[in-house]
Coordinates of C-alpha atoms and ligand atoms in Angstrom, one line a residue:
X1 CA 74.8 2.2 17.4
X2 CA 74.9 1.7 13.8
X3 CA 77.8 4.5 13.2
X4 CA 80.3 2.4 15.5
X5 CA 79.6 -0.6 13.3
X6 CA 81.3 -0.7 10.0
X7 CA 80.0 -3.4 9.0
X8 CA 76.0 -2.7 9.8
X9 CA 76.6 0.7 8.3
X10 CA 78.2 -0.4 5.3
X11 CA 75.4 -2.7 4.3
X12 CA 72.6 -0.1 5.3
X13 CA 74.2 2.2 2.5
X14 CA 74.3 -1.0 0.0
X15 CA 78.3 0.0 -0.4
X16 CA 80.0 -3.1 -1.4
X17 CA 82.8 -4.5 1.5
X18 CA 85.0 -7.2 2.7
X19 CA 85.0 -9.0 5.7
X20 CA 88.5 -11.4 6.6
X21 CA 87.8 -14.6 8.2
X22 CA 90.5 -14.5 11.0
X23 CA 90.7 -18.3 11.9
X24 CA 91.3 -18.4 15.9
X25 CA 93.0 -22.2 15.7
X26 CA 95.0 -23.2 18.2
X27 CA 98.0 -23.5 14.6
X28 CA 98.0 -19.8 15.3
X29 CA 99.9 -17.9 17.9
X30 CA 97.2 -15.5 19.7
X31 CA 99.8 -12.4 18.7
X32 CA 100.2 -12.8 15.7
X33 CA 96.6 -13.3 15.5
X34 CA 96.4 -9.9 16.6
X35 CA 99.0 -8.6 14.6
X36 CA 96.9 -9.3 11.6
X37 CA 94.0 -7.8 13.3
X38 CA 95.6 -4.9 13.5
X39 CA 97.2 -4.7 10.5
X40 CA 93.5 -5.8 8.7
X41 CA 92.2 -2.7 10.7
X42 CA 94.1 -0.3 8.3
X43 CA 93.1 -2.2 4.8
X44 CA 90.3 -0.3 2.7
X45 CA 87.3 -1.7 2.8
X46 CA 87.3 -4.5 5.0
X47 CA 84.8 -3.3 7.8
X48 CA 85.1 -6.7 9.6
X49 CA 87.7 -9.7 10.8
X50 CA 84.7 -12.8 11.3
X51 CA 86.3 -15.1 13.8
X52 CA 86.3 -18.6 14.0
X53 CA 84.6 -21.0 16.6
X54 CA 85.8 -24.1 15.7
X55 CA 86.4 -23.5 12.4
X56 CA 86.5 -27.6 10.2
X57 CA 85.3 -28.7 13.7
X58 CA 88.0 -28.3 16.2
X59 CA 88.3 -26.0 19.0
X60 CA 90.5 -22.8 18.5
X61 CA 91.2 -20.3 20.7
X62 CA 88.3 -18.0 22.9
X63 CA 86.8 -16.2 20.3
X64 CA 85.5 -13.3 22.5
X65 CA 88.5 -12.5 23.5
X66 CA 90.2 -12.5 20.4
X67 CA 87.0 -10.6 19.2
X68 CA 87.4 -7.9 22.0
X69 CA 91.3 -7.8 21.6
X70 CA 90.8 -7.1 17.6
X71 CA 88.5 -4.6 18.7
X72 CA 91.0 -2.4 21.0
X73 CA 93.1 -3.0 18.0
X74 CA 91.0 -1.3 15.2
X75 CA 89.4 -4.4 13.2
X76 CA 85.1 -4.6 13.9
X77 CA 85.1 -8.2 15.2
X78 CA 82.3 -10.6 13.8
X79 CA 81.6 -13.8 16.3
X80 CA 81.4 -16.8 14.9
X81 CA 78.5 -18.8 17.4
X82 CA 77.4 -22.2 16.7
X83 CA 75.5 -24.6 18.1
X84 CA 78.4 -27.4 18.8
X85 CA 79.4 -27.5 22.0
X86 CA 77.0 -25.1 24.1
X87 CA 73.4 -25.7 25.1
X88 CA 70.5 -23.4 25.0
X89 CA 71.8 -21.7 28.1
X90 CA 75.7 -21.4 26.9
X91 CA 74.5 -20.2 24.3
X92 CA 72.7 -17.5 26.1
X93 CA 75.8 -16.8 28.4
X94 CA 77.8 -16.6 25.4
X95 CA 75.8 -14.0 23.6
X96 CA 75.0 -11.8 26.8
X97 CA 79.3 -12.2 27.5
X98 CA 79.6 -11.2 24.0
X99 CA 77.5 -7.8 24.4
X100 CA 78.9 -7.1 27.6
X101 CA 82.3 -6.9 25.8
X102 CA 80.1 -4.5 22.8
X103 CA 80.5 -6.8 20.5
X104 CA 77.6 -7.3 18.3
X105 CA 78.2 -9.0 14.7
X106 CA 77.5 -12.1 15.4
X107 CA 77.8 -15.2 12.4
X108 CA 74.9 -18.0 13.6
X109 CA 75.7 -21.3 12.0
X110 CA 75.0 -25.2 13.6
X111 CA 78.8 -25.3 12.6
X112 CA 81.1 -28.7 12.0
X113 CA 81.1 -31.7 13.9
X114 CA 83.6 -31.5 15.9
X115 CA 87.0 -33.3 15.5
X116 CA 89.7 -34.6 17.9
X117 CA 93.0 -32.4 17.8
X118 CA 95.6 -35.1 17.7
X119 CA 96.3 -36.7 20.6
X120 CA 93.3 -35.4 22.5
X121 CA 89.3 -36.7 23.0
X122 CA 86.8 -35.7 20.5
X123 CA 84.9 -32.6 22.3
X124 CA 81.3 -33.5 22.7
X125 CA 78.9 -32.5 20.3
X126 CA 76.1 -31.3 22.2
X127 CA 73.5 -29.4 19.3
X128 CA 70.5 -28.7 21.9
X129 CA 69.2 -26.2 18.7
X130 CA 69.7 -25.5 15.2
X131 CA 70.8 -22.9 13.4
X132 CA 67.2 -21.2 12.8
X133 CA 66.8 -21.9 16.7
X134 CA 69.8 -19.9 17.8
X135 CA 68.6 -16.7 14.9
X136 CA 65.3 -16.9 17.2
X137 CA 67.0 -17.0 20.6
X138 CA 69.6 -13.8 19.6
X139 CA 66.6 -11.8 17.9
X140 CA 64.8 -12.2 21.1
X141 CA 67.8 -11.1 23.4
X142 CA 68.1 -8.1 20.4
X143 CA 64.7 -7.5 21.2
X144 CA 66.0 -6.7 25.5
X145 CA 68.3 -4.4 24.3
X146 CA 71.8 -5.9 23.0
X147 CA 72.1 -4.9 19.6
X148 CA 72.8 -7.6 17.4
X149 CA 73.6 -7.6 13.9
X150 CA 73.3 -11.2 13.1
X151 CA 74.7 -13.0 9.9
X152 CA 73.7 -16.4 8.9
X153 CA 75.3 -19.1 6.2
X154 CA 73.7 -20.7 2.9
X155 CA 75.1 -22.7 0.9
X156 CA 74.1 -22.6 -3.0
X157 CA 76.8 -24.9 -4.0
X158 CA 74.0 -27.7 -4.0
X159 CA 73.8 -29.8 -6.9
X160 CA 70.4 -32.2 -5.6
X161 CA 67.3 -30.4 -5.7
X162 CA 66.7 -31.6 -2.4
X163 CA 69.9 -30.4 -1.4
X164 CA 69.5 -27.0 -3.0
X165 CA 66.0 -25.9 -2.5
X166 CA 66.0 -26.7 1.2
X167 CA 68.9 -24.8 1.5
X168 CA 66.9 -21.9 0.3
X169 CA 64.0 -22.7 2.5
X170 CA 66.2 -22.7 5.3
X171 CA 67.5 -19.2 4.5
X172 CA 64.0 -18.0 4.2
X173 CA 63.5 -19.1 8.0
X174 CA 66.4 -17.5 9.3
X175 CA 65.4 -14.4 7.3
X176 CA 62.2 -14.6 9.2
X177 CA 63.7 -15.7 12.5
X178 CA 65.5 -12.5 12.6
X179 CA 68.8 -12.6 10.2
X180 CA 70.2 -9.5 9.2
X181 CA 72.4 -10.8 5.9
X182 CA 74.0 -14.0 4.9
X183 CA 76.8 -15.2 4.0
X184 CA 77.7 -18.1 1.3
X185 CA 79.8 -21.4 1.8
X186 CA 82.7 -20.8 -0.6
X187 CA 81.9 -22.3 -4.4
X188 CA 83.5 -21.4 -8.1
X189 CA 80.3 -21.5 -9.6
X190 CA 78.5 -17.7 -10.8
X191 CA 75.2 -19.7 -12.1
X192 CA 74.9 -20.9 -8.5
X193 CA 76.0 -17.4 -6.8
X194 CA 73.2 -15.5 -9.5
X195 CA 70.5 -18.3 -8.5
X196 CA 70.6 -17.7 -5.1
X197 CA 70.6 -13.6 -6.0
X198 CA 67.4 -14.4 -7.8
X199 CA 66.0 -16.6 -5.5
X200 CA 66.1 -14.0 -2.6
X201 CA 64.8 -11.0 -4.5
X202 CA 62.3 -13.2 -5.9
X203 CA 60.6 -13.8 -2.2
X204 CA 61.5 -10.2 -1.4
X205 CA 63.8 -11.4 1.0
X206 CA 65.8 -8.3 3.0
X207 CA 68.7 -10.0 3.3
X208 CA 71.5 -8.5 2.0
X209 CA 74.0 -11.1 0.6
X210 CA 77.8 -11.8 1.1
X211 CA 79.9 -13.8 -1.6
X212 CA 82.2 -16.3 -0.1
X213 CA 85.7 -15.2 -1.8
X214 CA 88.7 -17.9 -1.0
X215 CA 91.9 -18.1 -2.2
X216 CA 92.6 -21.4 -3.2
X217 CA 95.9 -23.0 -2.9
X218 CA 96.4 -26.6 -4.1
X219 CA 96.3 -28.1 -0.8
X220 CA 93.0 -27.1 0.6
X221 CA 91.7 -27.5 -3.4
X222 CA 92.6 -31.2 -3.2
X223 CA 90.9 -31.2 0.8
X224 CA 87.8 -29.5 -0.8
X225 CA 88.0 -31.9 -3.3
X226 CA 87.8 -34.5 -0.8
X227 CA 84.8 -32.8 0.9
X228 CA 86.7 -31.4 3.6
X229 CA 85.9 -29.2 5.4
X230 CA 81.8 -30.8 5.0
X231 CA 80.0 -28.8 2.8
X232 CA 83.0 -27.6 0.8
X233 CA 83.8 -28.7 -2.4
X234 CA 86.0 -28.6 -5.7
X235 CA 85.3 -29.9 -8.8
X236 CA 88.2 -32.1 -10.3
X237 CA 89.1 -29.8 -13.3
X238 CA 89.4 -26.7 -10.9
X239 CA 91.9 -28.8 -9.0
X240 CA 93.4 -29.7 -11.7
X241 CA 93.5 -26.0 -12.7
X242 CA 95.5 -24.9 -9.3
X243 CA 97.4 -28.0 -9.4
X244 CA 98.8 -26.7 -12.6
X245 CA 99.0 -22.8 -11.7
X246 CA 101.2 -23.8 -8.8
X247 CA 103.7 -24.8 -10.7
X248 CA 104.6 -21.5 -11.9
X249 CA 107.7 -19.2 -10.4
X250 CA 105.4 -17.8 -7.9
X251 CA 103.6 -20.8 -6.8
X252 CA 100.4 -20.0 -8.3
X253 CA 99.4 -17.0 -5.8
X254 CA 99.2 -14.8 -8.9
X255 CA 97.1 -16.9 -10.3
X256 CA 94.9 -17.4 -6.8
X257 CA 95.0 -13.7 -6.4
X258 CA 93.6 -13.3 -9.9
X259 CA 90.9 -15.8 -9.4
X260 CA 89.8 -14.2 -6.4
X261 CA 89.7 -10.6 -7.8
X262 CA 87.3 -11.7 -10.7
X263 CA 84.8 -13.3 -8.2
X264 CA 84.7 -10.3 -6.3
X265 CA 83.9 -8.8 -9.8
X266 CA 81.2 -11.0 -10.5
X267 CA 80.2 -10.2 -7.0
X268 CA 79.8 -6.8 -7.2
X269 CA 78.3 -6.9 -10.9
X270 CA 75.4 -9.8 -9.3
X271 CA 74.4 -7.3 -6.6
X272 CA 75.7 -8.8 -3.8
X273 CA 76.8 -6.8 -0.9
X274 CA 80.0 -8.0 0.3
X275 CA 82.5 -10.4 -0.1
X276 CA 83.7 -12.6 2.9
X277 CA 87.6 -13.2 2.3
X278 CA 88.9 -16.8 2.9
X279 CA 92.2 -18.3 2.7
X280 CA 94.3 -15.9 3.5
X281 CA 94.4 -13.2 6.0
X282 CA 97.3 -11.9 5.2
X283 CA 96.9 -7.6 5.1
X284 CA 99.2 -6.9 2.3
X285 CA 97.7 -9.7 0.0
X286 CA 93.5 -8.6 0.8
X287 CA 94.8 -4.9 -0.2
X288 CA 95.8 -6.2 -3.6
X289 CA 93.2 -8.3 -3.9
X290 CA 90.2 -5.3 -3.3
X291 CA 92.9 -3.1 -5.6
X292 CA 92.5 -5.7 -8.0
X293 CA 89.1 -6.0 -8.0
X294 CA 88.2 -2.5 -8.5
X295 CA 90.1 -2.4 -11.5
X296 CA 88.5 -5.6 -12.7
X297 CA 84.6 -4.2 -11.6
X298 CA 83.5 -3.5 -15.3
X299 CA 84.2 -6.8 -16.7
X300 CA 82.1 -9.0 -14.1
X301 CA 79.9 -10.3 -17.0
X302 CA 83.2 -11.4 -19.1
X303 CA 84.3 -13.4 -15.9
X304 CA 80.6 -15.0 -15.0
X305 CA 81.1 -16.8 -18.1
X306 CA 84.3 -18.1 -16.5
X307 CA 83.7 -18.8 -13.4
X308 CA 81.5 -22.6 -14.0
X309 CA 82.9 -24.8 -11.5
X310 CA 79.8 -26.8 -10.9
X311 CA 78.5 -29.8 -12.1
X312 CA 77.4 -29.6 -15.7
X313 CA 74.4 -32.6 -14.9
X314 CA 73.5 -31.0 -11.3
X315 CA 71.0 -29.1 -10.2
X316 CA 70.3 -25.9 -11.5
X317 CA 66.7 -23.9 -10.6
X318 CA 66.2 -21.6 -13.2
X319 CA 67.7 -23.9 -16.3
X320 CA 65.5 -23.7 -18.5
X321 CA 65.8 -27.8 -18.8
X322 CA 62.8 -29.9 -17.6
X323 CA 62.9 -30.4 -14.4
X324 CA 62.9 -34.0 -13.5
X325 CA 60.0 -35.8 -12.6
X326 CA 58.7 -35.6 -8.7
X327 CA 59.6 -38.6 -6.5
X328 CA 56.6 -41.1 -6.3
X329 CA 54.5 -41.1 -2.8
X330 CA 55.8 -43.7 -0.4
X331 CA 53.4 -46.0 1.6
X332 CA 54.5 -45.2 5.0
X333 CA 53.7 -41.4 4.5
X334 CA 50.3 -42.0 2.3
X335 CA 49.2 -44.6 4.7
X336 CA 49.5 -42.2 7.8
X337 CA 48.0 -39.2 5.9
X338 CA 45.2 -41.0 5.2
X339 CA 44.9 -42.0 8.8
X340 CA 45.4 -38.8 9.5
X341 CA 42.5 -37.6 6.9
X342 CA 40.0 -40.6 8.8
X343 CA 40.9 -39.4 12.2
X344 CA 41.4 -35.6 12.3
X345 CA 43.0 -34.6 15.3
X346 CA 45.1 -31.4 14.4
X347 CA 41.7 -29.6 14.4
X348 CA 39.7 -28.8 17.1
X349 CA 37.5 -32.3 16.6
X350 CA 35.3 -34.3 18.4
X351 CA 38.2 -37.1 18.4
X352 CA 40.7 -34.6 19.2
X353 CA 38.2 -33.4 22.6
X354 CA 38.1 -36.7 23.5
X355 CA 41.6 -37.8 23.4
X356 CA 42.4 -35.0 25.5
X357 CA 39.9 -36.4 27.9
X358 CA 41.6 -40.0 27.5
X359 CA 44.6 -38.5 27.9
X360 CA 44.1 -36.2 30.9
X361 CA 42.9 -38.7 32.2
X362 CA 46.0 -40.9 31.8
X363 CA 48.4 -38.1 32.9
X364 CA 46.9 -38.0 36.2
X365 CA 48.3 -42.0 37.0
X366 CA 52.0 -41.5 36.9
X367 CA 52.2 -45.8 35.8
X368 CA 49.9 -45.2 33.2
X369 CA 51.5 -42.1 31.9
X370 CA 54.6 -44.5 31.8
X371 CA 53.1 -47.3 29.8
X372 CA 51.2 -45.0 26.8
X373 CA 54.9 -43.8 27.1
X374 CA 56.2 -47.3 27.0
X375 CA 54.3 -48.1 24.3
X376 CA 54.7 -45.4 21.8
X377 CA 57.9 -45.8 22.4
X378 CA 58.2 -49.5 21.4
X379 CA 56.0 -48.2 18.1
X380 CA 57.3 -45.3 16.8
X381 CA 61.3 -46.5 17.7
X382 CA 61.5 -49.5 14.8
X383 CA 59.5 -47.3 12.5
X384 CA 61.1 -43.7 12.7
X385 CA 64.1 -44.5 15.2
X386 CA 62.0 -42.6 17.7
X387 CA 64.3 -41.5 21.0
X388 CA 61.4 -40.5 22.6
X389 CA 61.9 -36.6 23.2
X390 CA 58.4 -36.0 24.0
X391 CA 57.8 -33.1 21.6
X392 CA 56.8 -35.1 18.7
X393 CA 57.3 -33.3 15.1
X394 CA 56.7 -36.3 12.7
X395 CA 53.5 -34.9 11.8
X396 CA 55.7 -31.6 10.2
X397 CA 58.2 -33.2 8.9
X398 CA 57.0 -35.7 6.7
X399 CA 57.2 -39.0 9.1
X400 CA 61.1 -38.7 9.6
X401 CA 62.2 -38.0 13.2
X402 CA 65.0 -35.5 13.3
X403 CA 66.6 -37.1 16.0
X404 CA 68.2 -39.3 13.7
X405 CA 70.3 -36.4 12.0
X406 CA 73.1 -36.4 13.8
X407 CA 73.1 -32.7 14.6
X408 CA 69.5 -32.9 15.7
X409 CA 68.2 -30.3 13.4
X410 CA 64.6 -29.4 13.1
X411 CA 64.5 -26.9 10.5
X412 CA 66.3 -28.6 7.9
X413 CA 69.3 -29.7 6.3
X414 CA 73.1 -28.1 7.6
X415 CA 75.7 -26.9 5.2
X416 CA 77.8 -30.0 5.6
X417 CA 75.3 -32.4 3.0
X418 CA 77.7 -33.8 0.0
X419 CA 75.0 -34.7 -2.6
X420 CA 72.9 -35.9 -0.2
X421 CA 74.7 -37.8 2.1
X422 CA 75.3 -36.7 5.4
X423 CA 78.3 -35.1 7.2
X424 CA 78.6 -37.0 9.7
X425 CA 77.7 -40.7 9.4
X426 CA 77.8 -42.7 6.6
X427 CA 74.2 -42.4 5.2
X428 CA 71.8 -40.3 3.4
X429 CA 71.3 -36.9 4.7
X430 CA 67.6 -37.3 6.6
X431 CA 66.5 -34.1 4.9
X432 CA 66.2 -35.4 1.3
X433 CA 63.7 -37.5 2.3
X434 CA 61.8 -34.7 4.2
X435 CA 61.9 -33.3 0.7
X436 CA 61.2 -35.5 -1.2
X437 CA 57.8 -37.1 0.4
X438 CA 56.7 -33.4 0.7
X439 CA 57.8 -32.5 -2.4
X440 CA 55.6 -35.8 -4.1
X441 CA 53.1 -34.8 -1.4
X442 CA 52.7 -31.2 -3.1
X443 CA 53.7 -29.5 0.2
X444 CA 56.9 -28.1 -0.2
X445 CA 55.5 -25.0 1.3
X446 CA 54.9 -26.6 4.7
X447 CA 58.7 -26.8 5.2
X448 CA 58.8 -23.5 5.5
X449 CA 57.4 -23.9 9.0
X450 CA 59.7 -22.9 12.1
X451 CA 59.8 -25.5 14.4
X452 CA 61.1 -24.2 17.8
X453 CA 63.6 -26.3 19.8
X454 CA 62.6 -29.3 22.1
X455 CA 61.6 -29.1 25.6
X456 CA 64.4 -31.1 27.7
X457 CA 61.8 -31.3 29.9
X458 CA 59.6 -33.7 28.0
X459 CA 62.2 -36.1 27.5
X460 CA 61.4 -39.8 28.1
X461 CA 57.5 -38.5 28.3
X462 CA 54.8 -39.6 25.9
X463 CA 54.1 -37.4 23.1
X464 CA 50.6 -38.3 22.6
X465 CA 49.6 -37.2 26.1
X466 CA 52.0 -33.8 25.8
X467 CA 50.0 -33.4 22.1
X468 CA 47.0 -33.6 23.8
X469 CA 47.9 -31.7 27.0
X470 CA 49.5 -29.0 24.9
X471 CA 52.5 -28.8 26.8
X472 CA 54.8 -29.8 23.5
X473 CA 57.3 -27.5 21.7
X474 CA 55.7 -27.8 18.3
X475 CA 54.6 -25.1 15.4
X476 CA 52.9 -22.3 15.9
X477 CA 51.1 -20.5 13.7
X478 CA 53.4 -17.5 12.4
X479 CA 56.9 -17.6 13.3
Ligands
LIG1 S1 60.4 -36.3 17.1 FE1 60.7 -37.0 19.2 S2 58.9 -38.2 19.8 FE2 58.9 -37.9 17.5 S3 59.8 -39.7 16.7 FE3 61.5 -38.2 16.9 S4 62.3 -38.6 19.0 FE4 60.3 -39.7 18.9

């Protein structure tokens, strides 16, 4: 009911509000936790406390029930779900446990690989979907009856095209899959924050959009600085900036607070609809912050001009600079196109009739099923890393198996990229050279594509003969 949701109902009305990320580590005493919650509750504005599941990739504590306590206490909870540690089916549990407790703001994110807490075992890292995937599977519980309001992330602090427009593509997908509003990684930059305004109201995008507001002290600046948590980042002359504002009698939080107040500004003055509140949670502090802001609303224009911590040579989409020439075709893709232009099977063909035949054939001899499987296996693993899934996607994703992005994602590139290299291993994020051979290819547009989640099932099957058979999980046409 959208009247016992703050948070729905203030961004039906288009009236501008705060949401607190509450992080539920296992630092933080569950009370006190709860303290804030309540205390939160009571602030102005702020029509939501978004908690964390496994917030910079370690495990904190339940988030339902710190979601359901906040609630008794007065504070809207927003869920934080991702797609770390549960499968399809936890996933599922999750969500349905989450509406049986009438909680509904959810936050759908593939979220950070997970780390050890000292002295314990990394948790596994399980990502059985993506991001887009877990949109599709809570928009089609919504559909049952729970109902969700579902936020999703975006980062526009990309400074690669590749980085940057696949972002947006990405966004576009979840708007499609079913995401109610989105919420931005945090960044210092208004160019970027007005881009990815423009970029959304260009496509007609309802998706209502949340500014990422964080108060940044000089320890987490010099973290961010680092790249920690992935996907975060601070150029050196903001550190520098904090660096030297903490030196001052109050240790800088004037200065922080400041900072904050005129992004909010900028915020508001952009169009966005929200801004989500990082860095503190502290009650006292957010209700001079939002005071602050207010006061500061007229000048947002004034503190865009500020407010450039980017990178002046990065990526920008609507400079008015050239934009640098397209990447040049590479032989493995033009060589299988044009195979694929000789012998057309994605139509309804001759060749594609009697494959199927071939095939059908095939599938009925359980050895011989094994030794197409064998042997597309022992071609497609040295070319593409192939781990033999049996729903075979290289055909919509430019040649590159997505099996070999750590986080297994089909839809595109996570949050966590630093100019184009990837979270997780030492090597270039898989996703820029989606891009770039479909971008040199002149078919940026077939990116935009859902592609639905594996079937388990298949694993360790042929492809070809699940193609054929159409038993694959592959695109459809629509969503
Ligand atoms: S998508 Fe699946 S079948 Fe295709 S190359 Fe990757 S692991 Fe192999």
């Amino acid at each position: 009911m959208a009247s016992s949701n703050p948070l729905r109902a203030a961004l039906a009305a288009g009236r501008f509000c705060y949401l607190v990320e509450l992080v539920a580590s296992r630092l933080a005493r569950e009370a006190r936790l709860l303290e804030i919650a309540s205390g939160l509750a009571r602030v102005p504005g702020v029509v939501a406390g978004s908690i964390t599941s496994y917030a910079g990739g370690a495990p904190g504590h339940d988030p339902l029930r710190i979601g359901a306590a906040a609630r008794a206490r007065g504070l809207t909870p927003s869920l934080h779900v991702t797609c770390v540690s549960l499968d399809r089916h936890g996933l599922r549990k999750l969500l349905e446990d989450a509406a049986a407790l009438g909680i509904e703001n959810v936050f759908a994110m593939s979220g950070d690989w997970p780390t050890a807490p000292v002295g314990q075992d990394r948790p596994p890292a399980v990502y059985d979907i993506d991001a887009v995937q877990l949109v599709s599977l809570i928009a089609g519980l919504r559909r049952a009856g729970p109902p969700f309001h579902v936020a999703v992330a975006v980062s526009p602090f990309k400074y690669l095209e590749s980085d940057c427009v696949y972002q947006y593509l990405k966004l576009e997908k979840k708007a499609r899959a079913g995401a109610d509003y989105a919420i931005t990684q945090v960044g210092w930059d208004a160019e970027k924050f007005r881009e990815l305004k423009r970029w959304v109201d260009e496509r007609g995008l309802r998706l209502p959009l949340v500014g990422n507001v964080y108060l940044l002290g000089p320890r987490t600046a010099a973290k961010m600085a680092r790249g920690e948590p992935p996907g975060c980042w601070v150029p050196p002359e903001l550190l520098a900036l904090v660096e030297r504002e903490s030196a001052a009698a109050d240790g800088g939080l004037g200065a922080r607070l400041e900072r904050a107040a005129r992004t909010i500004a900028v915020l508001r003055g952009l169009g966005y609809a929200g801004a989500y509140i990082g860095g503190t949670q502290d009650p006292e502090l957010i209700a001079r912050l939002i005071a602050r802001s207010d006061v500061l609303a007229p000048r947002w224009e004034e503190f865009a001009a500020e407010l450039r911590f980017g990178r002046p040579d990065g990526f920008y989409l609507y400079r008015e600079a050239p934009r640098a020439r397209g990447p040049r075709r590479e032989a493995i893709p033009l060589v299988l196109d044009t195979l694929g232009r000789l012998f057309p099977v994605r139509r309804e063909t001759w060749l594609r009739k009697g494959l199927r035949g071939i095939f059908r054939a095939i599938d009925r001899s359980r050895g011989l099923a094994r030794a197409v499987e064998r042997l597309e296996f022992a071609l497609k693993q040295p070319a593409f890393g192939c781990q033999a899934c049996g729903n075979c996607v290289l055909g919509d994703l430019e040649y590159v198996c997505p099996l070999t992005c750590p986080k297994h994602e089909r839809n595109g590139p996570c949050g966590g990229t630093a100019h184009g290299r990837c979270e997780v291993e030492d090597k270039p994020c898989i996703w820029g050279a989606v891009y770039a051979r479909a971008r040199a290819a002149g078919r940026l547009d077939g990116l935009r594509a859902y592609i639905p989640p594996a079937d388990p099932g298949l694993a360790g099957t042929s492809s070809w003969i699940n193609y054929f058979l159409e038993r694959d999980a592959r695109p459809r046409a629509g969503l």
